[in-house]
Coordinates of C-alpha atoms in Angstrom, one line a residue:
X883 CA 18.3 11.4 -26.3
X884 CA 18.4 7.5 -26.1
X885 CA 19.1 6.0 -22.8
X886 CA 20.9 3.3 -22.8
X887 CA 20.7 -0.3 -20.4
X888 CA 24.5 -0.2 -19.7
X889 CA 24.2 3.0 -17.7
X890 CA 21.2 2.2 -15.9
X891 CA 21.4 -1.1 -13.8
X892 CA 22.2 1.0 -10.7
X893 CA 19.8 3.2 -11.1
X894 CA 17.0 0.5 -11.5
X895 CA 18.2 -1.1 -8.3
X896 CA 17.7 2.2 -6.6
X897 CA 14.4 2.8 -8.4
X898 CA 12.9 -0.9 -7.4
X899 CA 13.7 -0.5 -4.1
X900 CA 11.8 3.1 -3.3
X901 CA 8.9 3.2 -6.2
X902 CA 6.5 1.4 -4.2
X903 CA 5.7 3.4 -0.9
X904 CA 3.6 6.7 -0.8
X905 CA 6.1 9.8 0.4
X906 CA 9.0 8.6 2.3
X907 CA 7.7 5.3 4.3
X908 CA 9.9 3.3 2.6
X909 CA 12.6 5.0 4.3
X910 CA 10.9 5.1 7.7
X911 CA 10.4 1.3 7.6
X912 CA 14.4 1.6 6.6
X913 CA 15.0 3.6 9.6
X914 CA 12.7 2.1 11.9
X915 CA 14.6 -1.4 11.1
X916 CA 17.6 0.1 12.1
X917 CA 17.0 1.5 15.2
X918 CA 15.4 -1.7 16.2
X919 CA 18.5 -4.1 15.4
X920 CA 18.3 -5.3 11.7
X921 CA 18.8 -8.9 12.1
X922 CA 18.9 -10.9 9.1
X923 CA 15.1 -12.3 10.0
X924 CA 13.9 -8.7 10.5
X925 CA 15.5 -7.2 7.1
X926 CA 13.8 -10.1 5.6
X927 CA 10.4 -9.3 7.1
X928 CA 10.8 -5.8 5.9
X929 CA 11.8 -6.7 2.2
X930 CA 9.1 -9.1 2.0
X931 CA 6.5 -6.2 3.3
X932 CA 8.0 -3.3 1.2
X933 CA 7.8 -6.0 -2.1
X934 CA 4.4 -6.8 -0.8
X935 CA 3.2 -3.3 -1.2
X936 CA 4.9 -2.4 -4.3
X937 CA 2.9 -5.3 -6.0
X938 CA -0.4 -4.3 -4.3
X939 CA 0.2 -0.6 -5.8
X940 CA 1.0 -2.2 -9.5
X941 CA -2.4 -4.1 -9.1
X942 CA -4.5 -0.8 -7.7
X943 CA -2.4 1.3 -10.0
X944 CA -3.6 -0.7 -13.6
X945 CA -7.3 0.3 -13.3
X946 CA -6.9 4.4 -12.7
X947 CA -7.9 4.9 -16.1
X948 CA -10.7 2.7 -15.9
X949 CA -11.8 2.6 -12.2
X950 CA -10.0 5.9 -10.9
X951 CA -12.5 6.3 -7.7
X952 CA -12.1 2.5 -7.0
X953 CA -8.3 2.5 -7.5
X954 CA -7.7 5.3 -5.3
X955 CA -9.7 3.6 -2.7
X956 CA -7.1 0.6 -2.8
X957 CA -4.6 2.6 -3.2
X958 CA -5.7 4.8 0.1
X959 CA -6.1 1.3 2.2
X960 CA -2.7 0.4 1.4
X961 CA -1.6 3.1 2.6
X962 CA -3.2 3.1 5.6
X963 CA -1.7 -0.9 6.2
X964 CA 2.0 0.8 5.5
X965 CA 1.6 4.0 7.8
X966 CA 0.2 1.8 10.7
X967 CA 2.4 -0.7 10.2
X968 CA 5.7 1.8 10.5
X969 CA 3.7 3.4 13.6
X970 CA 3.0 0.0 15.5
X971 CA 6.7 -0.8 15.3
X972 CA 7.9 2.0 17.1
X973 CA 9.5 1.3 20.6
X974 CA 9.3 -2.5 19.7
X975 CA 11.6 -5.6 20.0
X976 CA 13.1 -7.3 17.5
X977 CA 10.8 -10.2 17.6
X978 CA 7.8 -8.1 17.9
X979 CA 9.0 -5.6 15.2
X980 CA 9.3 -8.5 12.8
X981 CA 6.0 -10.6 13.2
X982 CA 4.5 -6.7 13.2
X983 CA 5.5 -6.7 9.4
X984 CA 4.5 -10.2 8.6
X985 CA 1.0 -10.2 9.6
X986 CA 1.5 -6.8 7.7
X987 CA 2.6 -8.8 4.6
X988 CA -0.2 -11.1 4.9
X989 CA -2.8 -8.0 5.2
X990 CA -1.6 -6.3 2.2
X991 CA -1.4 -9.9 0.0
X992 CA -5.1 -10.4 0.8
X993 CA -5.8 -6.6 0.1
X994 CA -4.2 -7.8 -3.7
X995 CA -6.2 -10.5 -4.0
X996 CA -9.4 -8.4 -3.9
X997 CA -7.7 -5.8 -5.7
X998 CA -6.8 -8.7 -8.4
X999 CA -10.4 -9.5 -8.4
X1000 CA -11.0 -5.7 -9.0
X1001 CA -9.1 -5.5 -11.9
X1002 CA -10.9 -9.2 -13.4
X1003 CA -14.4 -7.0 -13.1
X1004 CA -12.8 -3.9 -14.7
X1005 CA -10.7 -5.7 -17.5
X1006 CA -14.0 -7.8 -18.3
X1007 CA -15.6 -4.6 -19.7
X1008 CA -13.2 -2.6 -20.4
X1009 CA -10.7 -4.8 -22.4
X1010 CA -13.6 -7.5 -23.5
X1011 CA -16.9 -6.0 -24.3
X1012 CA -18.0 -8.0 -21.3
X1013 CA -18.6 -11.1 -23.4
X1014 CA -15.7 -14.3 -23.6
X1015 CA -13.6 -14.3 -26.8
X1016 CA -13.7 -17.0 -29.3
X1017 CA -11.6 -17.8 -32.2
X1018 CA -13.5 -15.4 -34.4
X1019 CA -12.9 -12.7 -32.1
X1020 CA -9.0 -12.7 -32.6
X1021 CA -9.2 -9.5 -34.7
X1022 CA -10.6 -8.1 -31.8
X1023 CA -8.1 -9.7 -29.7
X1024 CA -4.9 -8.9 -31.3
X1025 CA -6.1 -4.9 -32.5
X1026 CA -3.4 -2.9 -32.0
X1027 CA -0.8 -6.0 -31.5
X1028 CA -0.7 -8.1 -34.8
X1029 CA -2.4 -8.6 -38.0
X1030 CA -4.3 -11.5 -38.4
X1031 CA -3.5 -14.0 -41.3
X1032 CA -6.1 -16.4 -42.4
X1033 CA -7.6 -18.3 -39.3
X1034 CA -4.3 -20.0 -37.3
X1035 CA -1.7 -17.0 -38.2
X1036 CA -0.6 -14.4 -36.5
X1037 CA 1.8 -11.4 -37.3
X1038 CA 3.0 -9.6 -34.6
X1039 CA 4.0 -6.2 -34.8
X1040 CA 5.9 -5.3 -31.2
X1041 CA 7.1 -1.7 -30.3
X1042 CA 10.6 -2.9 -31.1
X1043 CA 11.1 -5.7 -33.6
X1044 CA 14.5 -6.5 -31.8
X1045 CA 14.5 -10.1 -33.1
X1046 CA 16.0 -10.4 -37.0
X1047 CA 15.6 -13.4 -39.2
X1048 CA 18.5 -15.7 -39.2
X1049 CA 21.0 -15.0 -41.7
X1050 CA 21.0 -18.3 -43.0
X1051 CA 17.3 -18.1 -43.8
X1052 CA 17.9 -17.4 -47.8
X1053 CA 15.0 -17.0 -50.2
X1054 CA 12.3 -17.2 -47.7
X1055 CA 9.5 -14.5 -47.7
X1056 CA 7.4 -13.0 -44.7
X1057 CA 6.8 -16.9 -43.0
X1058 CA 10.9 -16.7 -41.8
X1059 CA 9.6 -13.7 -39.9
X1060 CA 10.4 -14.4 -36.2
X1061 CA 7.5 -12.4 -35.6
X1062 CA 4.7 -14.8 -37.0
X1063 CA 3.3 -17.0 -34.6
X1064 CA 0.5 -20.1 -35.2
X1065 CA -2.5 -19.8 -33.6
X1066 CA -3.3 -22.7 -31.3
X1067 CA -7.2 -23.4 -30.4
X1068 CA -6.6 -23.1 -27.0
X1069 CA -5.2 -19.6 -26.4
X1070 CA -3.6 -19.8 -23.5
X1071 CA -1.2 -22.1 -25.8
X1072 CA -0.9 -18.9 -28.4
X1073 CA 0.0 -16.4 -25.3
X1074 CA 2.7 -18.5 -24.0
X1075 CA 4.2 -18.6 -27.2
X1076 CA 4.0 -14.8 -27.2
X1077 CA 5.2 -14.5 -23.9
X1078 CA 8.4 -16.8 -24.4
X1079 CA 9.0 -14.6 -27.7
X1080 CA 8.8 -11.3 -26.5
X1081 CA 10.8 -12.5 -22.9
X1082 CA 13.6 -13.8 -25.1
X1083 CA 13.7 -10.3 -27.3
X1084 CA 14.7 -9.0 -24.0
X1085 CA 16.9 -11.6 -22.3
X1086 CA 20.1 -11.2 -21.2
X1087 CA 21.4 -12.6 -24.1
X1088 CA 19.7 -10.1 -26.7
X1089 CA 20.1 -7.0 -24.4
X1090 CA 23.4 -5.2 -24.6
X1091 CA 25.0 -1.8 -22.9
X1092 CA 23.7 -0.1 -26.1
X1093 CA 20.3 -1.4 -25.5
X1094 CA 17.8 1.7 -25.4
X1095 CA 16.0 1.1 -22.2
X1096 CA 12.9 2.1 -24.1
X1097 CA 12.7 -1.0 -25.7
X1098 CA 11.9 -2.8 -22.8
X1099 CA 9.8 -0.7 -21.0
X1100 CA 7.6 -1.0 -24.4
X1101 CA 8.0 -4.4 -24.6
X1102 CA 7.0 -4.9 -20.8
X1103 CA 3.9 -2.6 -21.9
X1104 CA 3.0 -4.7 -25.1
X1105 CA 3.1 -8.0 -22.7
X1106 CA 0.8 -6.4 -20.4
X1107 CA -1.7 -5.3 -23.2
X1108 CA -1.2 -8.9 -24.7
X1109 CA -2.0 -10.6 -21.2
X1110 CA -5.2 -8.8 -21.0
X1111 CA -6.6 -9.7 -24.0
X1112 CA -5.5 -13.0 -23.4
X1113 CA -7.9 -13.2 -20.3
X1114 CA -10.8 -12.2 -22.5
X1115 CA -10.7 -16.0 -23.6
X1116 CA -11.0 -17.0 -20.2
X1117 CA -14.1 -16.0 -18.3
X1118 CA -14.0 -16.9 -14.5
X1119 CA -10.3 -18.1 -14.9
X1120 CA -8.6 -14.9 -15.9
X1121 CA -6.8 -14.3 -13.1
X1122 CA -3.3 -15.4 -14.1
X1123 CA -3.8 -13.5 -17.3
X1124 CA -4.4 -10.6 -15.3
X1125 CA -1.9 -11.4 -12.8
X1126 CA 0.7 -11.2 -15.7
X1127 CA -0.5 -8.2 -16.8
X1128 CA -0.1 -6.6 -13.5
X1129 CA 3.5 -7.8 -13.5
X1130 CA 4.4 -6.3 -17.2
X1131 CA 3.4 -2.9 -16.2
X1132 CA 4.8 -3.1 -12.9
X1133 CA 8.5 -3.8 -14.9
X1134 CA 7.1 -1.4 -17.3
X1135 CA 6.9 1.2 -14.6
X1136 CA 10.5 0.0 -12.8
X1137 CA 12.0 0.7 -16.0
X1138 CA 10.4 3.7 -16.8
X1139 CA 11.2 5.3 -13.9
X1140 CA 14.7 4.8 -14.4
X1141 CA 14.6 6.0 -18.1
X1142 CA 13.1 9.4 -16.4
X1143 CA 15.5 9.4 -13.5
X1144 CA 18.3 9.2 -16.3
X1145 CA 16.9 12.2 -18.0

């Protein structure tokens, strides 16, 4: 059975908004807002705490495999942040109800930071070998991704190759593939161009009501794979690699969820 995008954009909307919490907090911090007042300032405050927590879980949830007793222990202390948090609100004013969940937001965004700092350590041995990549390591680095041609080529081979060769493009071999990218020396220059290729496959221009949804989901998954080896280049400044990585499977995960809620 394919799922299709047209059908789902509700259902994402839905998904996005509950995914994040353990259980049913996410409705109690919903309910607790209510019986407060639910000003605009207050709804605000809770939509940047429940977001806040989502992204914390994406970050603790990317090392399970690799770190599972370290991830749970993340995992564990922010849920201890979101339960105390819905518990110190009750019984209080608006005012006091709403700087409750910001210096909540704040707690959980410096909880990410360490957790994004866990997931640096992991990635560096799990992903890298522990040692920083070099040019001669990009067979290393795109395994599983690409093939490598020559010394500045790439070919990428993504989960959905939903980019075509113009149709103007007559008499041209394999270099009018879309799909073949130049290697620059400085990596990071490489990745972007990956990342602005595989974002437009799925833009709103390329992505119809007859797109499977499962394209996306593995094109969000092939980004996040692609951002972590791109931080193997990077030792001691990986962390917006990773950060992007974190991000991919968090859409990844949105997107699945919706593709199983379908089914």
């Amino acid at each position: 059975m394919t799922t299709r995008v047209g059908t789902l954009l509700v259902v994402l909307a839905y998904s996005a908004a509950v995914s994040g919490f353990p259980g049913d907090a996410n409705a109690q911090v919903g309910a607790a807002i209510g019986i407060i007042g639910g000003s605009a300032l207050l709804h605000k405050a809770g939509d940047e705490f429940r977001q806040s927590i989502d992204h914390a879980r994406a970050a603790a949830s990317s090392i399970l495999v690799q770190a599972n007793d370290l991830a749970k222990q993340r995992l564990d202390q922010i849920d201890e942040i979101a339960n105390r948090t819905i518990d110190d609100m009750v019984g209080k004013s608006e005012a006091a109800a709403t700087r409750i969940l910001e210096d909540a937001t704040k707690k959980v965004n410096d909880l990410e930071d360490k957790i994004v700092a866990d997931v640096g350590r992991v990635m560096w041995k799990a992903e890298c070998a522990g040692k920083r990549f070099v040019t001669t390591d990009l067979g290393t680095a795109i395994g599983g991704l690409g093939k490598v041609l020559g010394t500045n080529e790439i070919q990428l081979e993504p989960p959905v190759r939903v980019l075509k060769t113009p149709a103007w493009y007559t008499g041209c071999l394999w270099r009018c593939d879309p799909y073949l990218v130049t290697v620059n020396d400085e990596f990071g220059e490489t990745y972007k161009t990956v990342k602005r290729l595989m974002e437009g496959a799925i833009a709103d221009d390329q992505v119809t009501d007859d797109t499977p949804a499962d394209n996306i989901v593995r094109t969000y998954e092939y980004l996040s794979t692609f951002a972590k080896r791109a931080s193997c280049f990077y030792e001691g400044t990986e962390e917006r690699y990773n950060r992007d990585s974190i991000d991919y499977q968090y859409k990844a995960h949105q997107w699945n969820n919706v593709v199983n809620v379908r089914l």
